[in-house]
Short mmCIF file of C-alpha atoms in Angstrom, two decimals:
data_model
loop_
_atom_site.label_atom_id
_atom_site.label_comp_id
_atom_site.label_asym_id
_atom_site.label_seq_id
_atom_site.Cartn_x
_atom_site.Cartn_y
_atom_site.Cartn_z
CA UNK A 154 10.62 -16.78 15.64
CA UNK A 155 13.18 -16.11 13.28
CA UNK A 156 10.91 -15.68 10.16
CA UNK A 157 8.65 -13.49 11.78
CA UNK A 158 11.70 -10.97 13.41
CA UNK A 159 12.86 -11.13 9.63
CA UNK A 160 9.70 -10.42 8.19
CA UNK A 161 9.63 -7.93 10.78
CA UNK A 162 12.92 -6.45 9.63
CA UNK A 163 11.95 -6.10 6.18
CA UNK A 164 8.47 -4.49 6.89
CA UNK A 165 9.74 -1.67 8.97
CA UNK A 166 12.51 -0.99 6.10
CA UNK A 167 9.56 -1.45 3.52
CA UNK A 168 12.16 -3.85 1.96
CA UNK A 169 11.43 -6.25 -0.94
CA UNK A 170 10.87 -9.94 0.82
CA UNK A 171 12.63 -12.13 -2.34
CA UNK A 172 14.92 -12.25 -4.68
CA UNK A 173 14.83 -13.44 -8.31
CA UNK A 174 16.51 -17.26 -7.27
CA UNK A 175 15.86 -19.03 -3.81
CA UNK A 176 17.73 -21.44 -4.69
CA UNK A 177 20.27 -23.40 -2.54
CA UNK A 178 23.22 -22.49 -5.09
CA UNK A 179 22.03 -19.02 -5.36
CA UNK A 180 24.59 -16.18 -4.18
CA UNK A 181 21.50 -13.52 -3.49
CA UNK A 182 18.46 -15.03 -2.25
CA UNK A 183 16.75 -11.73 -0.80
CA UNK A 184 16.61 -9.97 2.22
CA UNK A 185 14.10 -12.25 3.86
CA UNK A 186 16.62 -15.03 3.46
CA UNK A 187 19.42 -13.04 4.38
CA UNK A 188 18.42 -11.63 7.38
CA UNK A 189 16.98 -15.11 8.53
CA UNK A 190 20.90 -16.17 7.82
CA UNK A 191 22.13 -13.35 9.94
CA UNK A 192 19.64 -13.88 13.16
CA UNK A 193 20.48 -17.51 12.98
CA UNK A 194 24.20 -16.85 13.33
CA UNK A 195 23.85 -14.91 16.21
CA UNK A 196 21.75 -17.20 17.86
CA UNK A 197 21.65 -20.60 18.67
CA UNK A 198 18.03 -20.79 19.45
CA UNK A 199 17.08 -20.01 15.67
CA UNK A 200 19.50 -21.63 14.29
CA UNK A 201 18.26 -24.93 15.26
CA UNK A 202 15.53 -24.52 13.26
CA UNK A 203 15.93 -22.21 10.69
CA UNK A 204 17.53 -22.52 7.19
CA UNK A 205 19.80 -25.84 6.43
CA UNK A 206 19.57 -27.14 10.28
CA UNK A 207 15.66 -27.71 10.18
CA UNK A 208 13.83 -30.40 8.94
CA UNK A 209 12.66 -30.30 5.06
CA UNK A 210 9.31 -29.11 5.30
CA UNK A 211 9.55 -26.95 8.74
CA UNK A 212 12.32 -23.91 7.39
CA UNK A 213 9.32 -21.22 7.73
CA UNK A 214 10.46 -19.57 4.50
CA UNK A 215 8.33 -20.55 1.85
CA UNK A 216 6.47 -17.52 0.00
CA UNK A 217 3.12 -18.43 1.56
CA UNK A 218 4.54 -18.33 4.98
CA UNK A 219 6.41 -14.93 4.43
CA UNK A 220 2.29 -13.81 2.91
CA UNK A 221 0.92 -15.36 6.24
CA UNK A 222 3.53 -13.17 8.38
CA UNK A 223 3.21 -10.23 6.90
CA UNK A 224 -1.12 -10.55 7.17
CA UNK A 225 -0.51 -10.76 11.12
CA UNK A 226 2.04 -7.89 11.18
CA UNK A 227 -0.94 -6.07 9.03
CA UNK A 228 -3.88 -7.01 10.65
CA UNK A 229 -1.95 -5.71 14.15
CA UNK A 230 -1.20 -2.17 12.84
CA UNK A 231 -4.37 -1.68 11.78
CA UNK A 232 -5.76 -2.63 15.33
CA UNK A 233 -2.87 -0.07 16.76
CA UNK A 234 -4.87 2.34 14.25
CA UNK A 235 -8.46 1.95 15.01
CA UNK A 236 -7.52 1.89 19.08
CA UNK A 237 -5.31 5.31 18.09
CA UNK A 238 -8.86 6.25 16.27
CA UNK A 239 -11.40 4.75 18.52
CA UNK A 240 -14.55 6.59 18.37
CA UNK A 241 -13.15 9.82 16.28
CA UNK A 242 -13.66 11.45 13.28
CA UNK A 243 -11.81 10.13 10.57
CA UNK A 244 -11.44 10.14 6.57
CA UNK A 245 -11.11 7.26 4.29
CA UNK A 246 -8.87 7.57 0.98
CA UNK A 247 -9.43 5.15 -1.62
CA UNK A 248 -7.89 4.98 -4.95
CA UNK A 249 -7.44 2.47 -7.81
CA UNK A 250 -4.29 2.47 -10.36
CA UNK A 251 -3.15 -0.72 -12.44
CA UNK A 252 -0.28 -2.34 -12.23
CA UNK A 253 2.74 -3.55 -14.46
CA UNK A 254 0.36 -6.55 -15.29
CA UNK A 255 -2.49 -3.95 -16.10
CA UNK A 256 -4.17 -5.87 -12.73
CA UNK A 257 -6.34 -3.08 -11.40
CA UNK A 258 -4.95 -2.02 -7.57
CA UNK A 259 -7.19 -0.14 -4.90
CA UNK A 260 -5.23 1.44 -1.91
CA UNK A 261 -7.00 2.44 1.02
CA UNK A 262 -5.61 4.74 3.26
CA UNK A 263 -7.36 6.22 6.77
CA UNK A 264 -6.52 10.27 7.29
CA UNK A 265 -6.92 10.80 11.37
CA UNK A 266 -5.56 12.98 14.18
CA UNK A 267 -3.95 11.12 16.81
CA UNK A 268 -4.20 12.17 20.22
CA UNK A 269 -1.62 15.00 19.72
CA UNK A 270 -3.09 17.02 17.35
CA UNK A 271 -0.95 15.60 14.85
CA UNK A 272 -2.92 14.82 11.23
CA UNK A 273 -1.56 10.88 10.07
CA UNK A 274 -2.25 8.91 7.09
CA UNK A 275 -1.72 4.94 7.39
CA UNK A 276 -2.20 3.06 4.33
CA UNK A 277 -4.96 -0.06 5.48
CA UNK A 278 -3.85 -2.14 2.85
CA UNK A 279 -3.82 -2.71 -1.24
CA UNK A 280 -6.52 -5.36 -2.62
CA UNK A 281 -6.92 -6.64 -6.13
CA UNK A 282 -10.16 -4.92 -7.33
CA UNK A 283 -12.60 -7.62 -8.74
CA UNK A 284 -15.12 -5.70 -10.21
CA UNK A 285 -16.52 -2.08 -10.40
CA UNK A 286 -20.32 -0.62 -10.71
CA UNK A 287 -19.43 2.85 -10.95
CA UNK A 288 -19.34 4.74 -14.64
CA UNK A 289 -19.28 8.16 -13.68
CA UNK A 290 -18.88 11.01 -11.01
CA UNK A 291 -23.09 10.84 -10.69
CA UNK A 292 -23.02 7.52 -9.94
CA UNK A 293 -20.74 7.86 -6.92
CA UNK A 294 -22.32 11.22 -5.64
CA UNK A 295 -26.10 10.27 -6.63
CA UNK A 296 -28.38 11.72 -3.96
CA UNK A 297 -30.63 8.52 -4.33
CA UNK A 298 -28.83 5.26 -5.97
CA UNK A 299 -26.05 6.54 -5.73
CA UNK A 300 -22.72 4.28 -3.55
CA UNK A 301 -23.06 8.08 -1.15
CA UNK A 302 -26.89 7.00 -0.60
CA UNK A 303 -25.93 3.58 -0.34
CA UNK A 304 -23.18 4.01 2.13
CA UNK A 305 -25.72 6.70 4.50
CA UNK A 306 -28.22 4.26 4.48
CA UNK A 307 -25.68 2.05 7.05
CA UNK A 308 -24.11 4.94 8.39
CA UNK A 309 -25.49 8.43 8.18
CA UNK A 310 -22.66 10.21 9.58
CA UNK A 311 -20.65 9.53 6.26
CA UNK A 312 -19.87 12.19 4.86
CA UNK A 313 -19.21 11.99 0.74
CA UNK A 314 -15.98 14.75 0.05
CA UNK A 315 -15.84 14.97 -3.78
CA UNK A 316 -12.07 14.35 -5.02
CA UNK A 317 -10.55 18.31 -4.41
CA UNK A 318 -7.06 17.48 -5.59
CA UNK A 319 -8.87 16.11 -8.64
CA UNK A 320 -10.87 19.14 -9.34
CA UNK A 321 -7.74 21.20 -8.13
CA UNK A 322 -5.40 19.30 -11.36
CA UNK A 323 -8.16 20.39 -13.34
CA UNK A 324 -7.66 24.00 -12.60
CA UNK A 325 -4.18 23.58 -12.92
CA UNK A 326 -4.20 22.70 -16.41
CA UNK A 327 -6.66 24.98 -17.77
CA UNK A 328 -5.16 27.85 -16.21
CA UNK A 329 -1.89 26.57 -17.20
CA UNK A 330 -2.97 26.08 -21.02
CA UNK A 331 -4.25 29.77 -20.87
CA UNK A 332 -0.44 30.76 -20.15
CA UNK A 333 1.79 31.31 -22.82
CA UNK A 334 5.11 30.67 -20.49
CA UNK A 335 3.70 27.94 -18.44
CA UNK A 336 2.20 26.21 -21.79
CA UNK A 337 5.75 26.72 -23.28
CA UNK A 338 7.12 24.88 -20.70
CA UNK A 339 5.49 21.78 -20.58
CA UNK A 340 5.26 21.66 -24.24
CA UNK A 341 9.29 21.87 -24.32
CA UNK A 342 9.34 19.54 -21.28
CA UNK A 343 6.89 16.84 -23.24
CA UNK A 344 9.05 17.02 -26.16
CA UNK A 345 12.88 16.57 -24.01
CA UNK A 346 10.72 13.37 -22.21
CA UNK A 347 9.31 12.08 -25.46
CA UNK A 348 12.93 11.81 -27.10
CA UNK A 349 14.01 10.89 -23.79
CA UNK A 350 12.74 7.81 -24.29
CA UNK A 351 13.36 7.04 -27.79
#
């Protein structure tokens, strides 16, 4: 119970889970840990079974228990989301970027309107892409072998929605190139980042 209310804590804070040294000497352990420490001292319940007081392999804080958590806590909001959705219109996002470890990420996010007319965008979750087919704009778009063909074929009221803030960045910087002042700008601003960081 702890655990989870600490995982809990964390999530809604979008709060780092660990620190750099679990260890029992450590003065910092993370927030996880810490706000474990805190619930535990406030009640008697927890503390019986949390931290120091529980048995060696029954603490619930080990990293793959914190990963477990946090998967239920996911796999309920997105339930909250498709009952907010039900049978609606609604727009998927989905966009790759690598990380520090040049380990390719894909977000996917789901752009609704909830009951209120209000428009919301909840992030579904980040995955590790394994592999990619696509080599090319045609390839996503292609009227016949294309993943848009391949995606109508299961549900023909998929809509494809070429990338407009991609095209839009595009106009962007080939108007802005055609500007003297804007082009002096960023030119100016390239060269105070560049030394920046030398």
């Amino acid at each position: 119970m702890g655990s989870v209310r600490s995982a809990g804590f964390c999530l809604e804070n979008s709060l780092p889970f660990r620190g750099h040294d679990e260890s029992e000497n450590s003065l910092y352990k993370g927030i996880f840990l810490s706000v474990l420490k805190l619930i535990s001292v406030n009640n008697p319940d927890i503390s019986k079974y949390t931290l120091g007081k529980a048995k060696k392999n029954n603490k619930l804080t080990a990293p793959s228990i914190q990963k477990e958590i946090v998967d239920c806590y996911a796999k309920e909001v997105t339930k909250m989301i498709c009952e907010e959705i039900k049978d609606d219109v609604f727009g998927l996002l989905v966009d790759e970027s690598s990380d520090v470890s040049l380990k390719e990420q894909m977000a996917v996010v789901v752009r609704y309107v909830d009951k209120v007319g209000v428009v919301k965008e909840s992030l579904i979750g980040v995955t590790r892409v394994r592999g990619q087919g696509y080599d090319g704009a045609s390839n996503m778009r292609g009227e016949f072998n294309g993943l848009k063909a391949l995606i109508l074929k299961d549900n023909p009221s998929a809509h494809y929605i070429h990338c407009f803030a991609h095209q839009l960045q595009l106009v962007i910087v080939a108007v802005a190139k055609k500007h003297d002042g804007v082009k002096e700008f960023y030119e100016t601003l390239g060269m105070v980042v560049n030394t920046e960081k030398d």
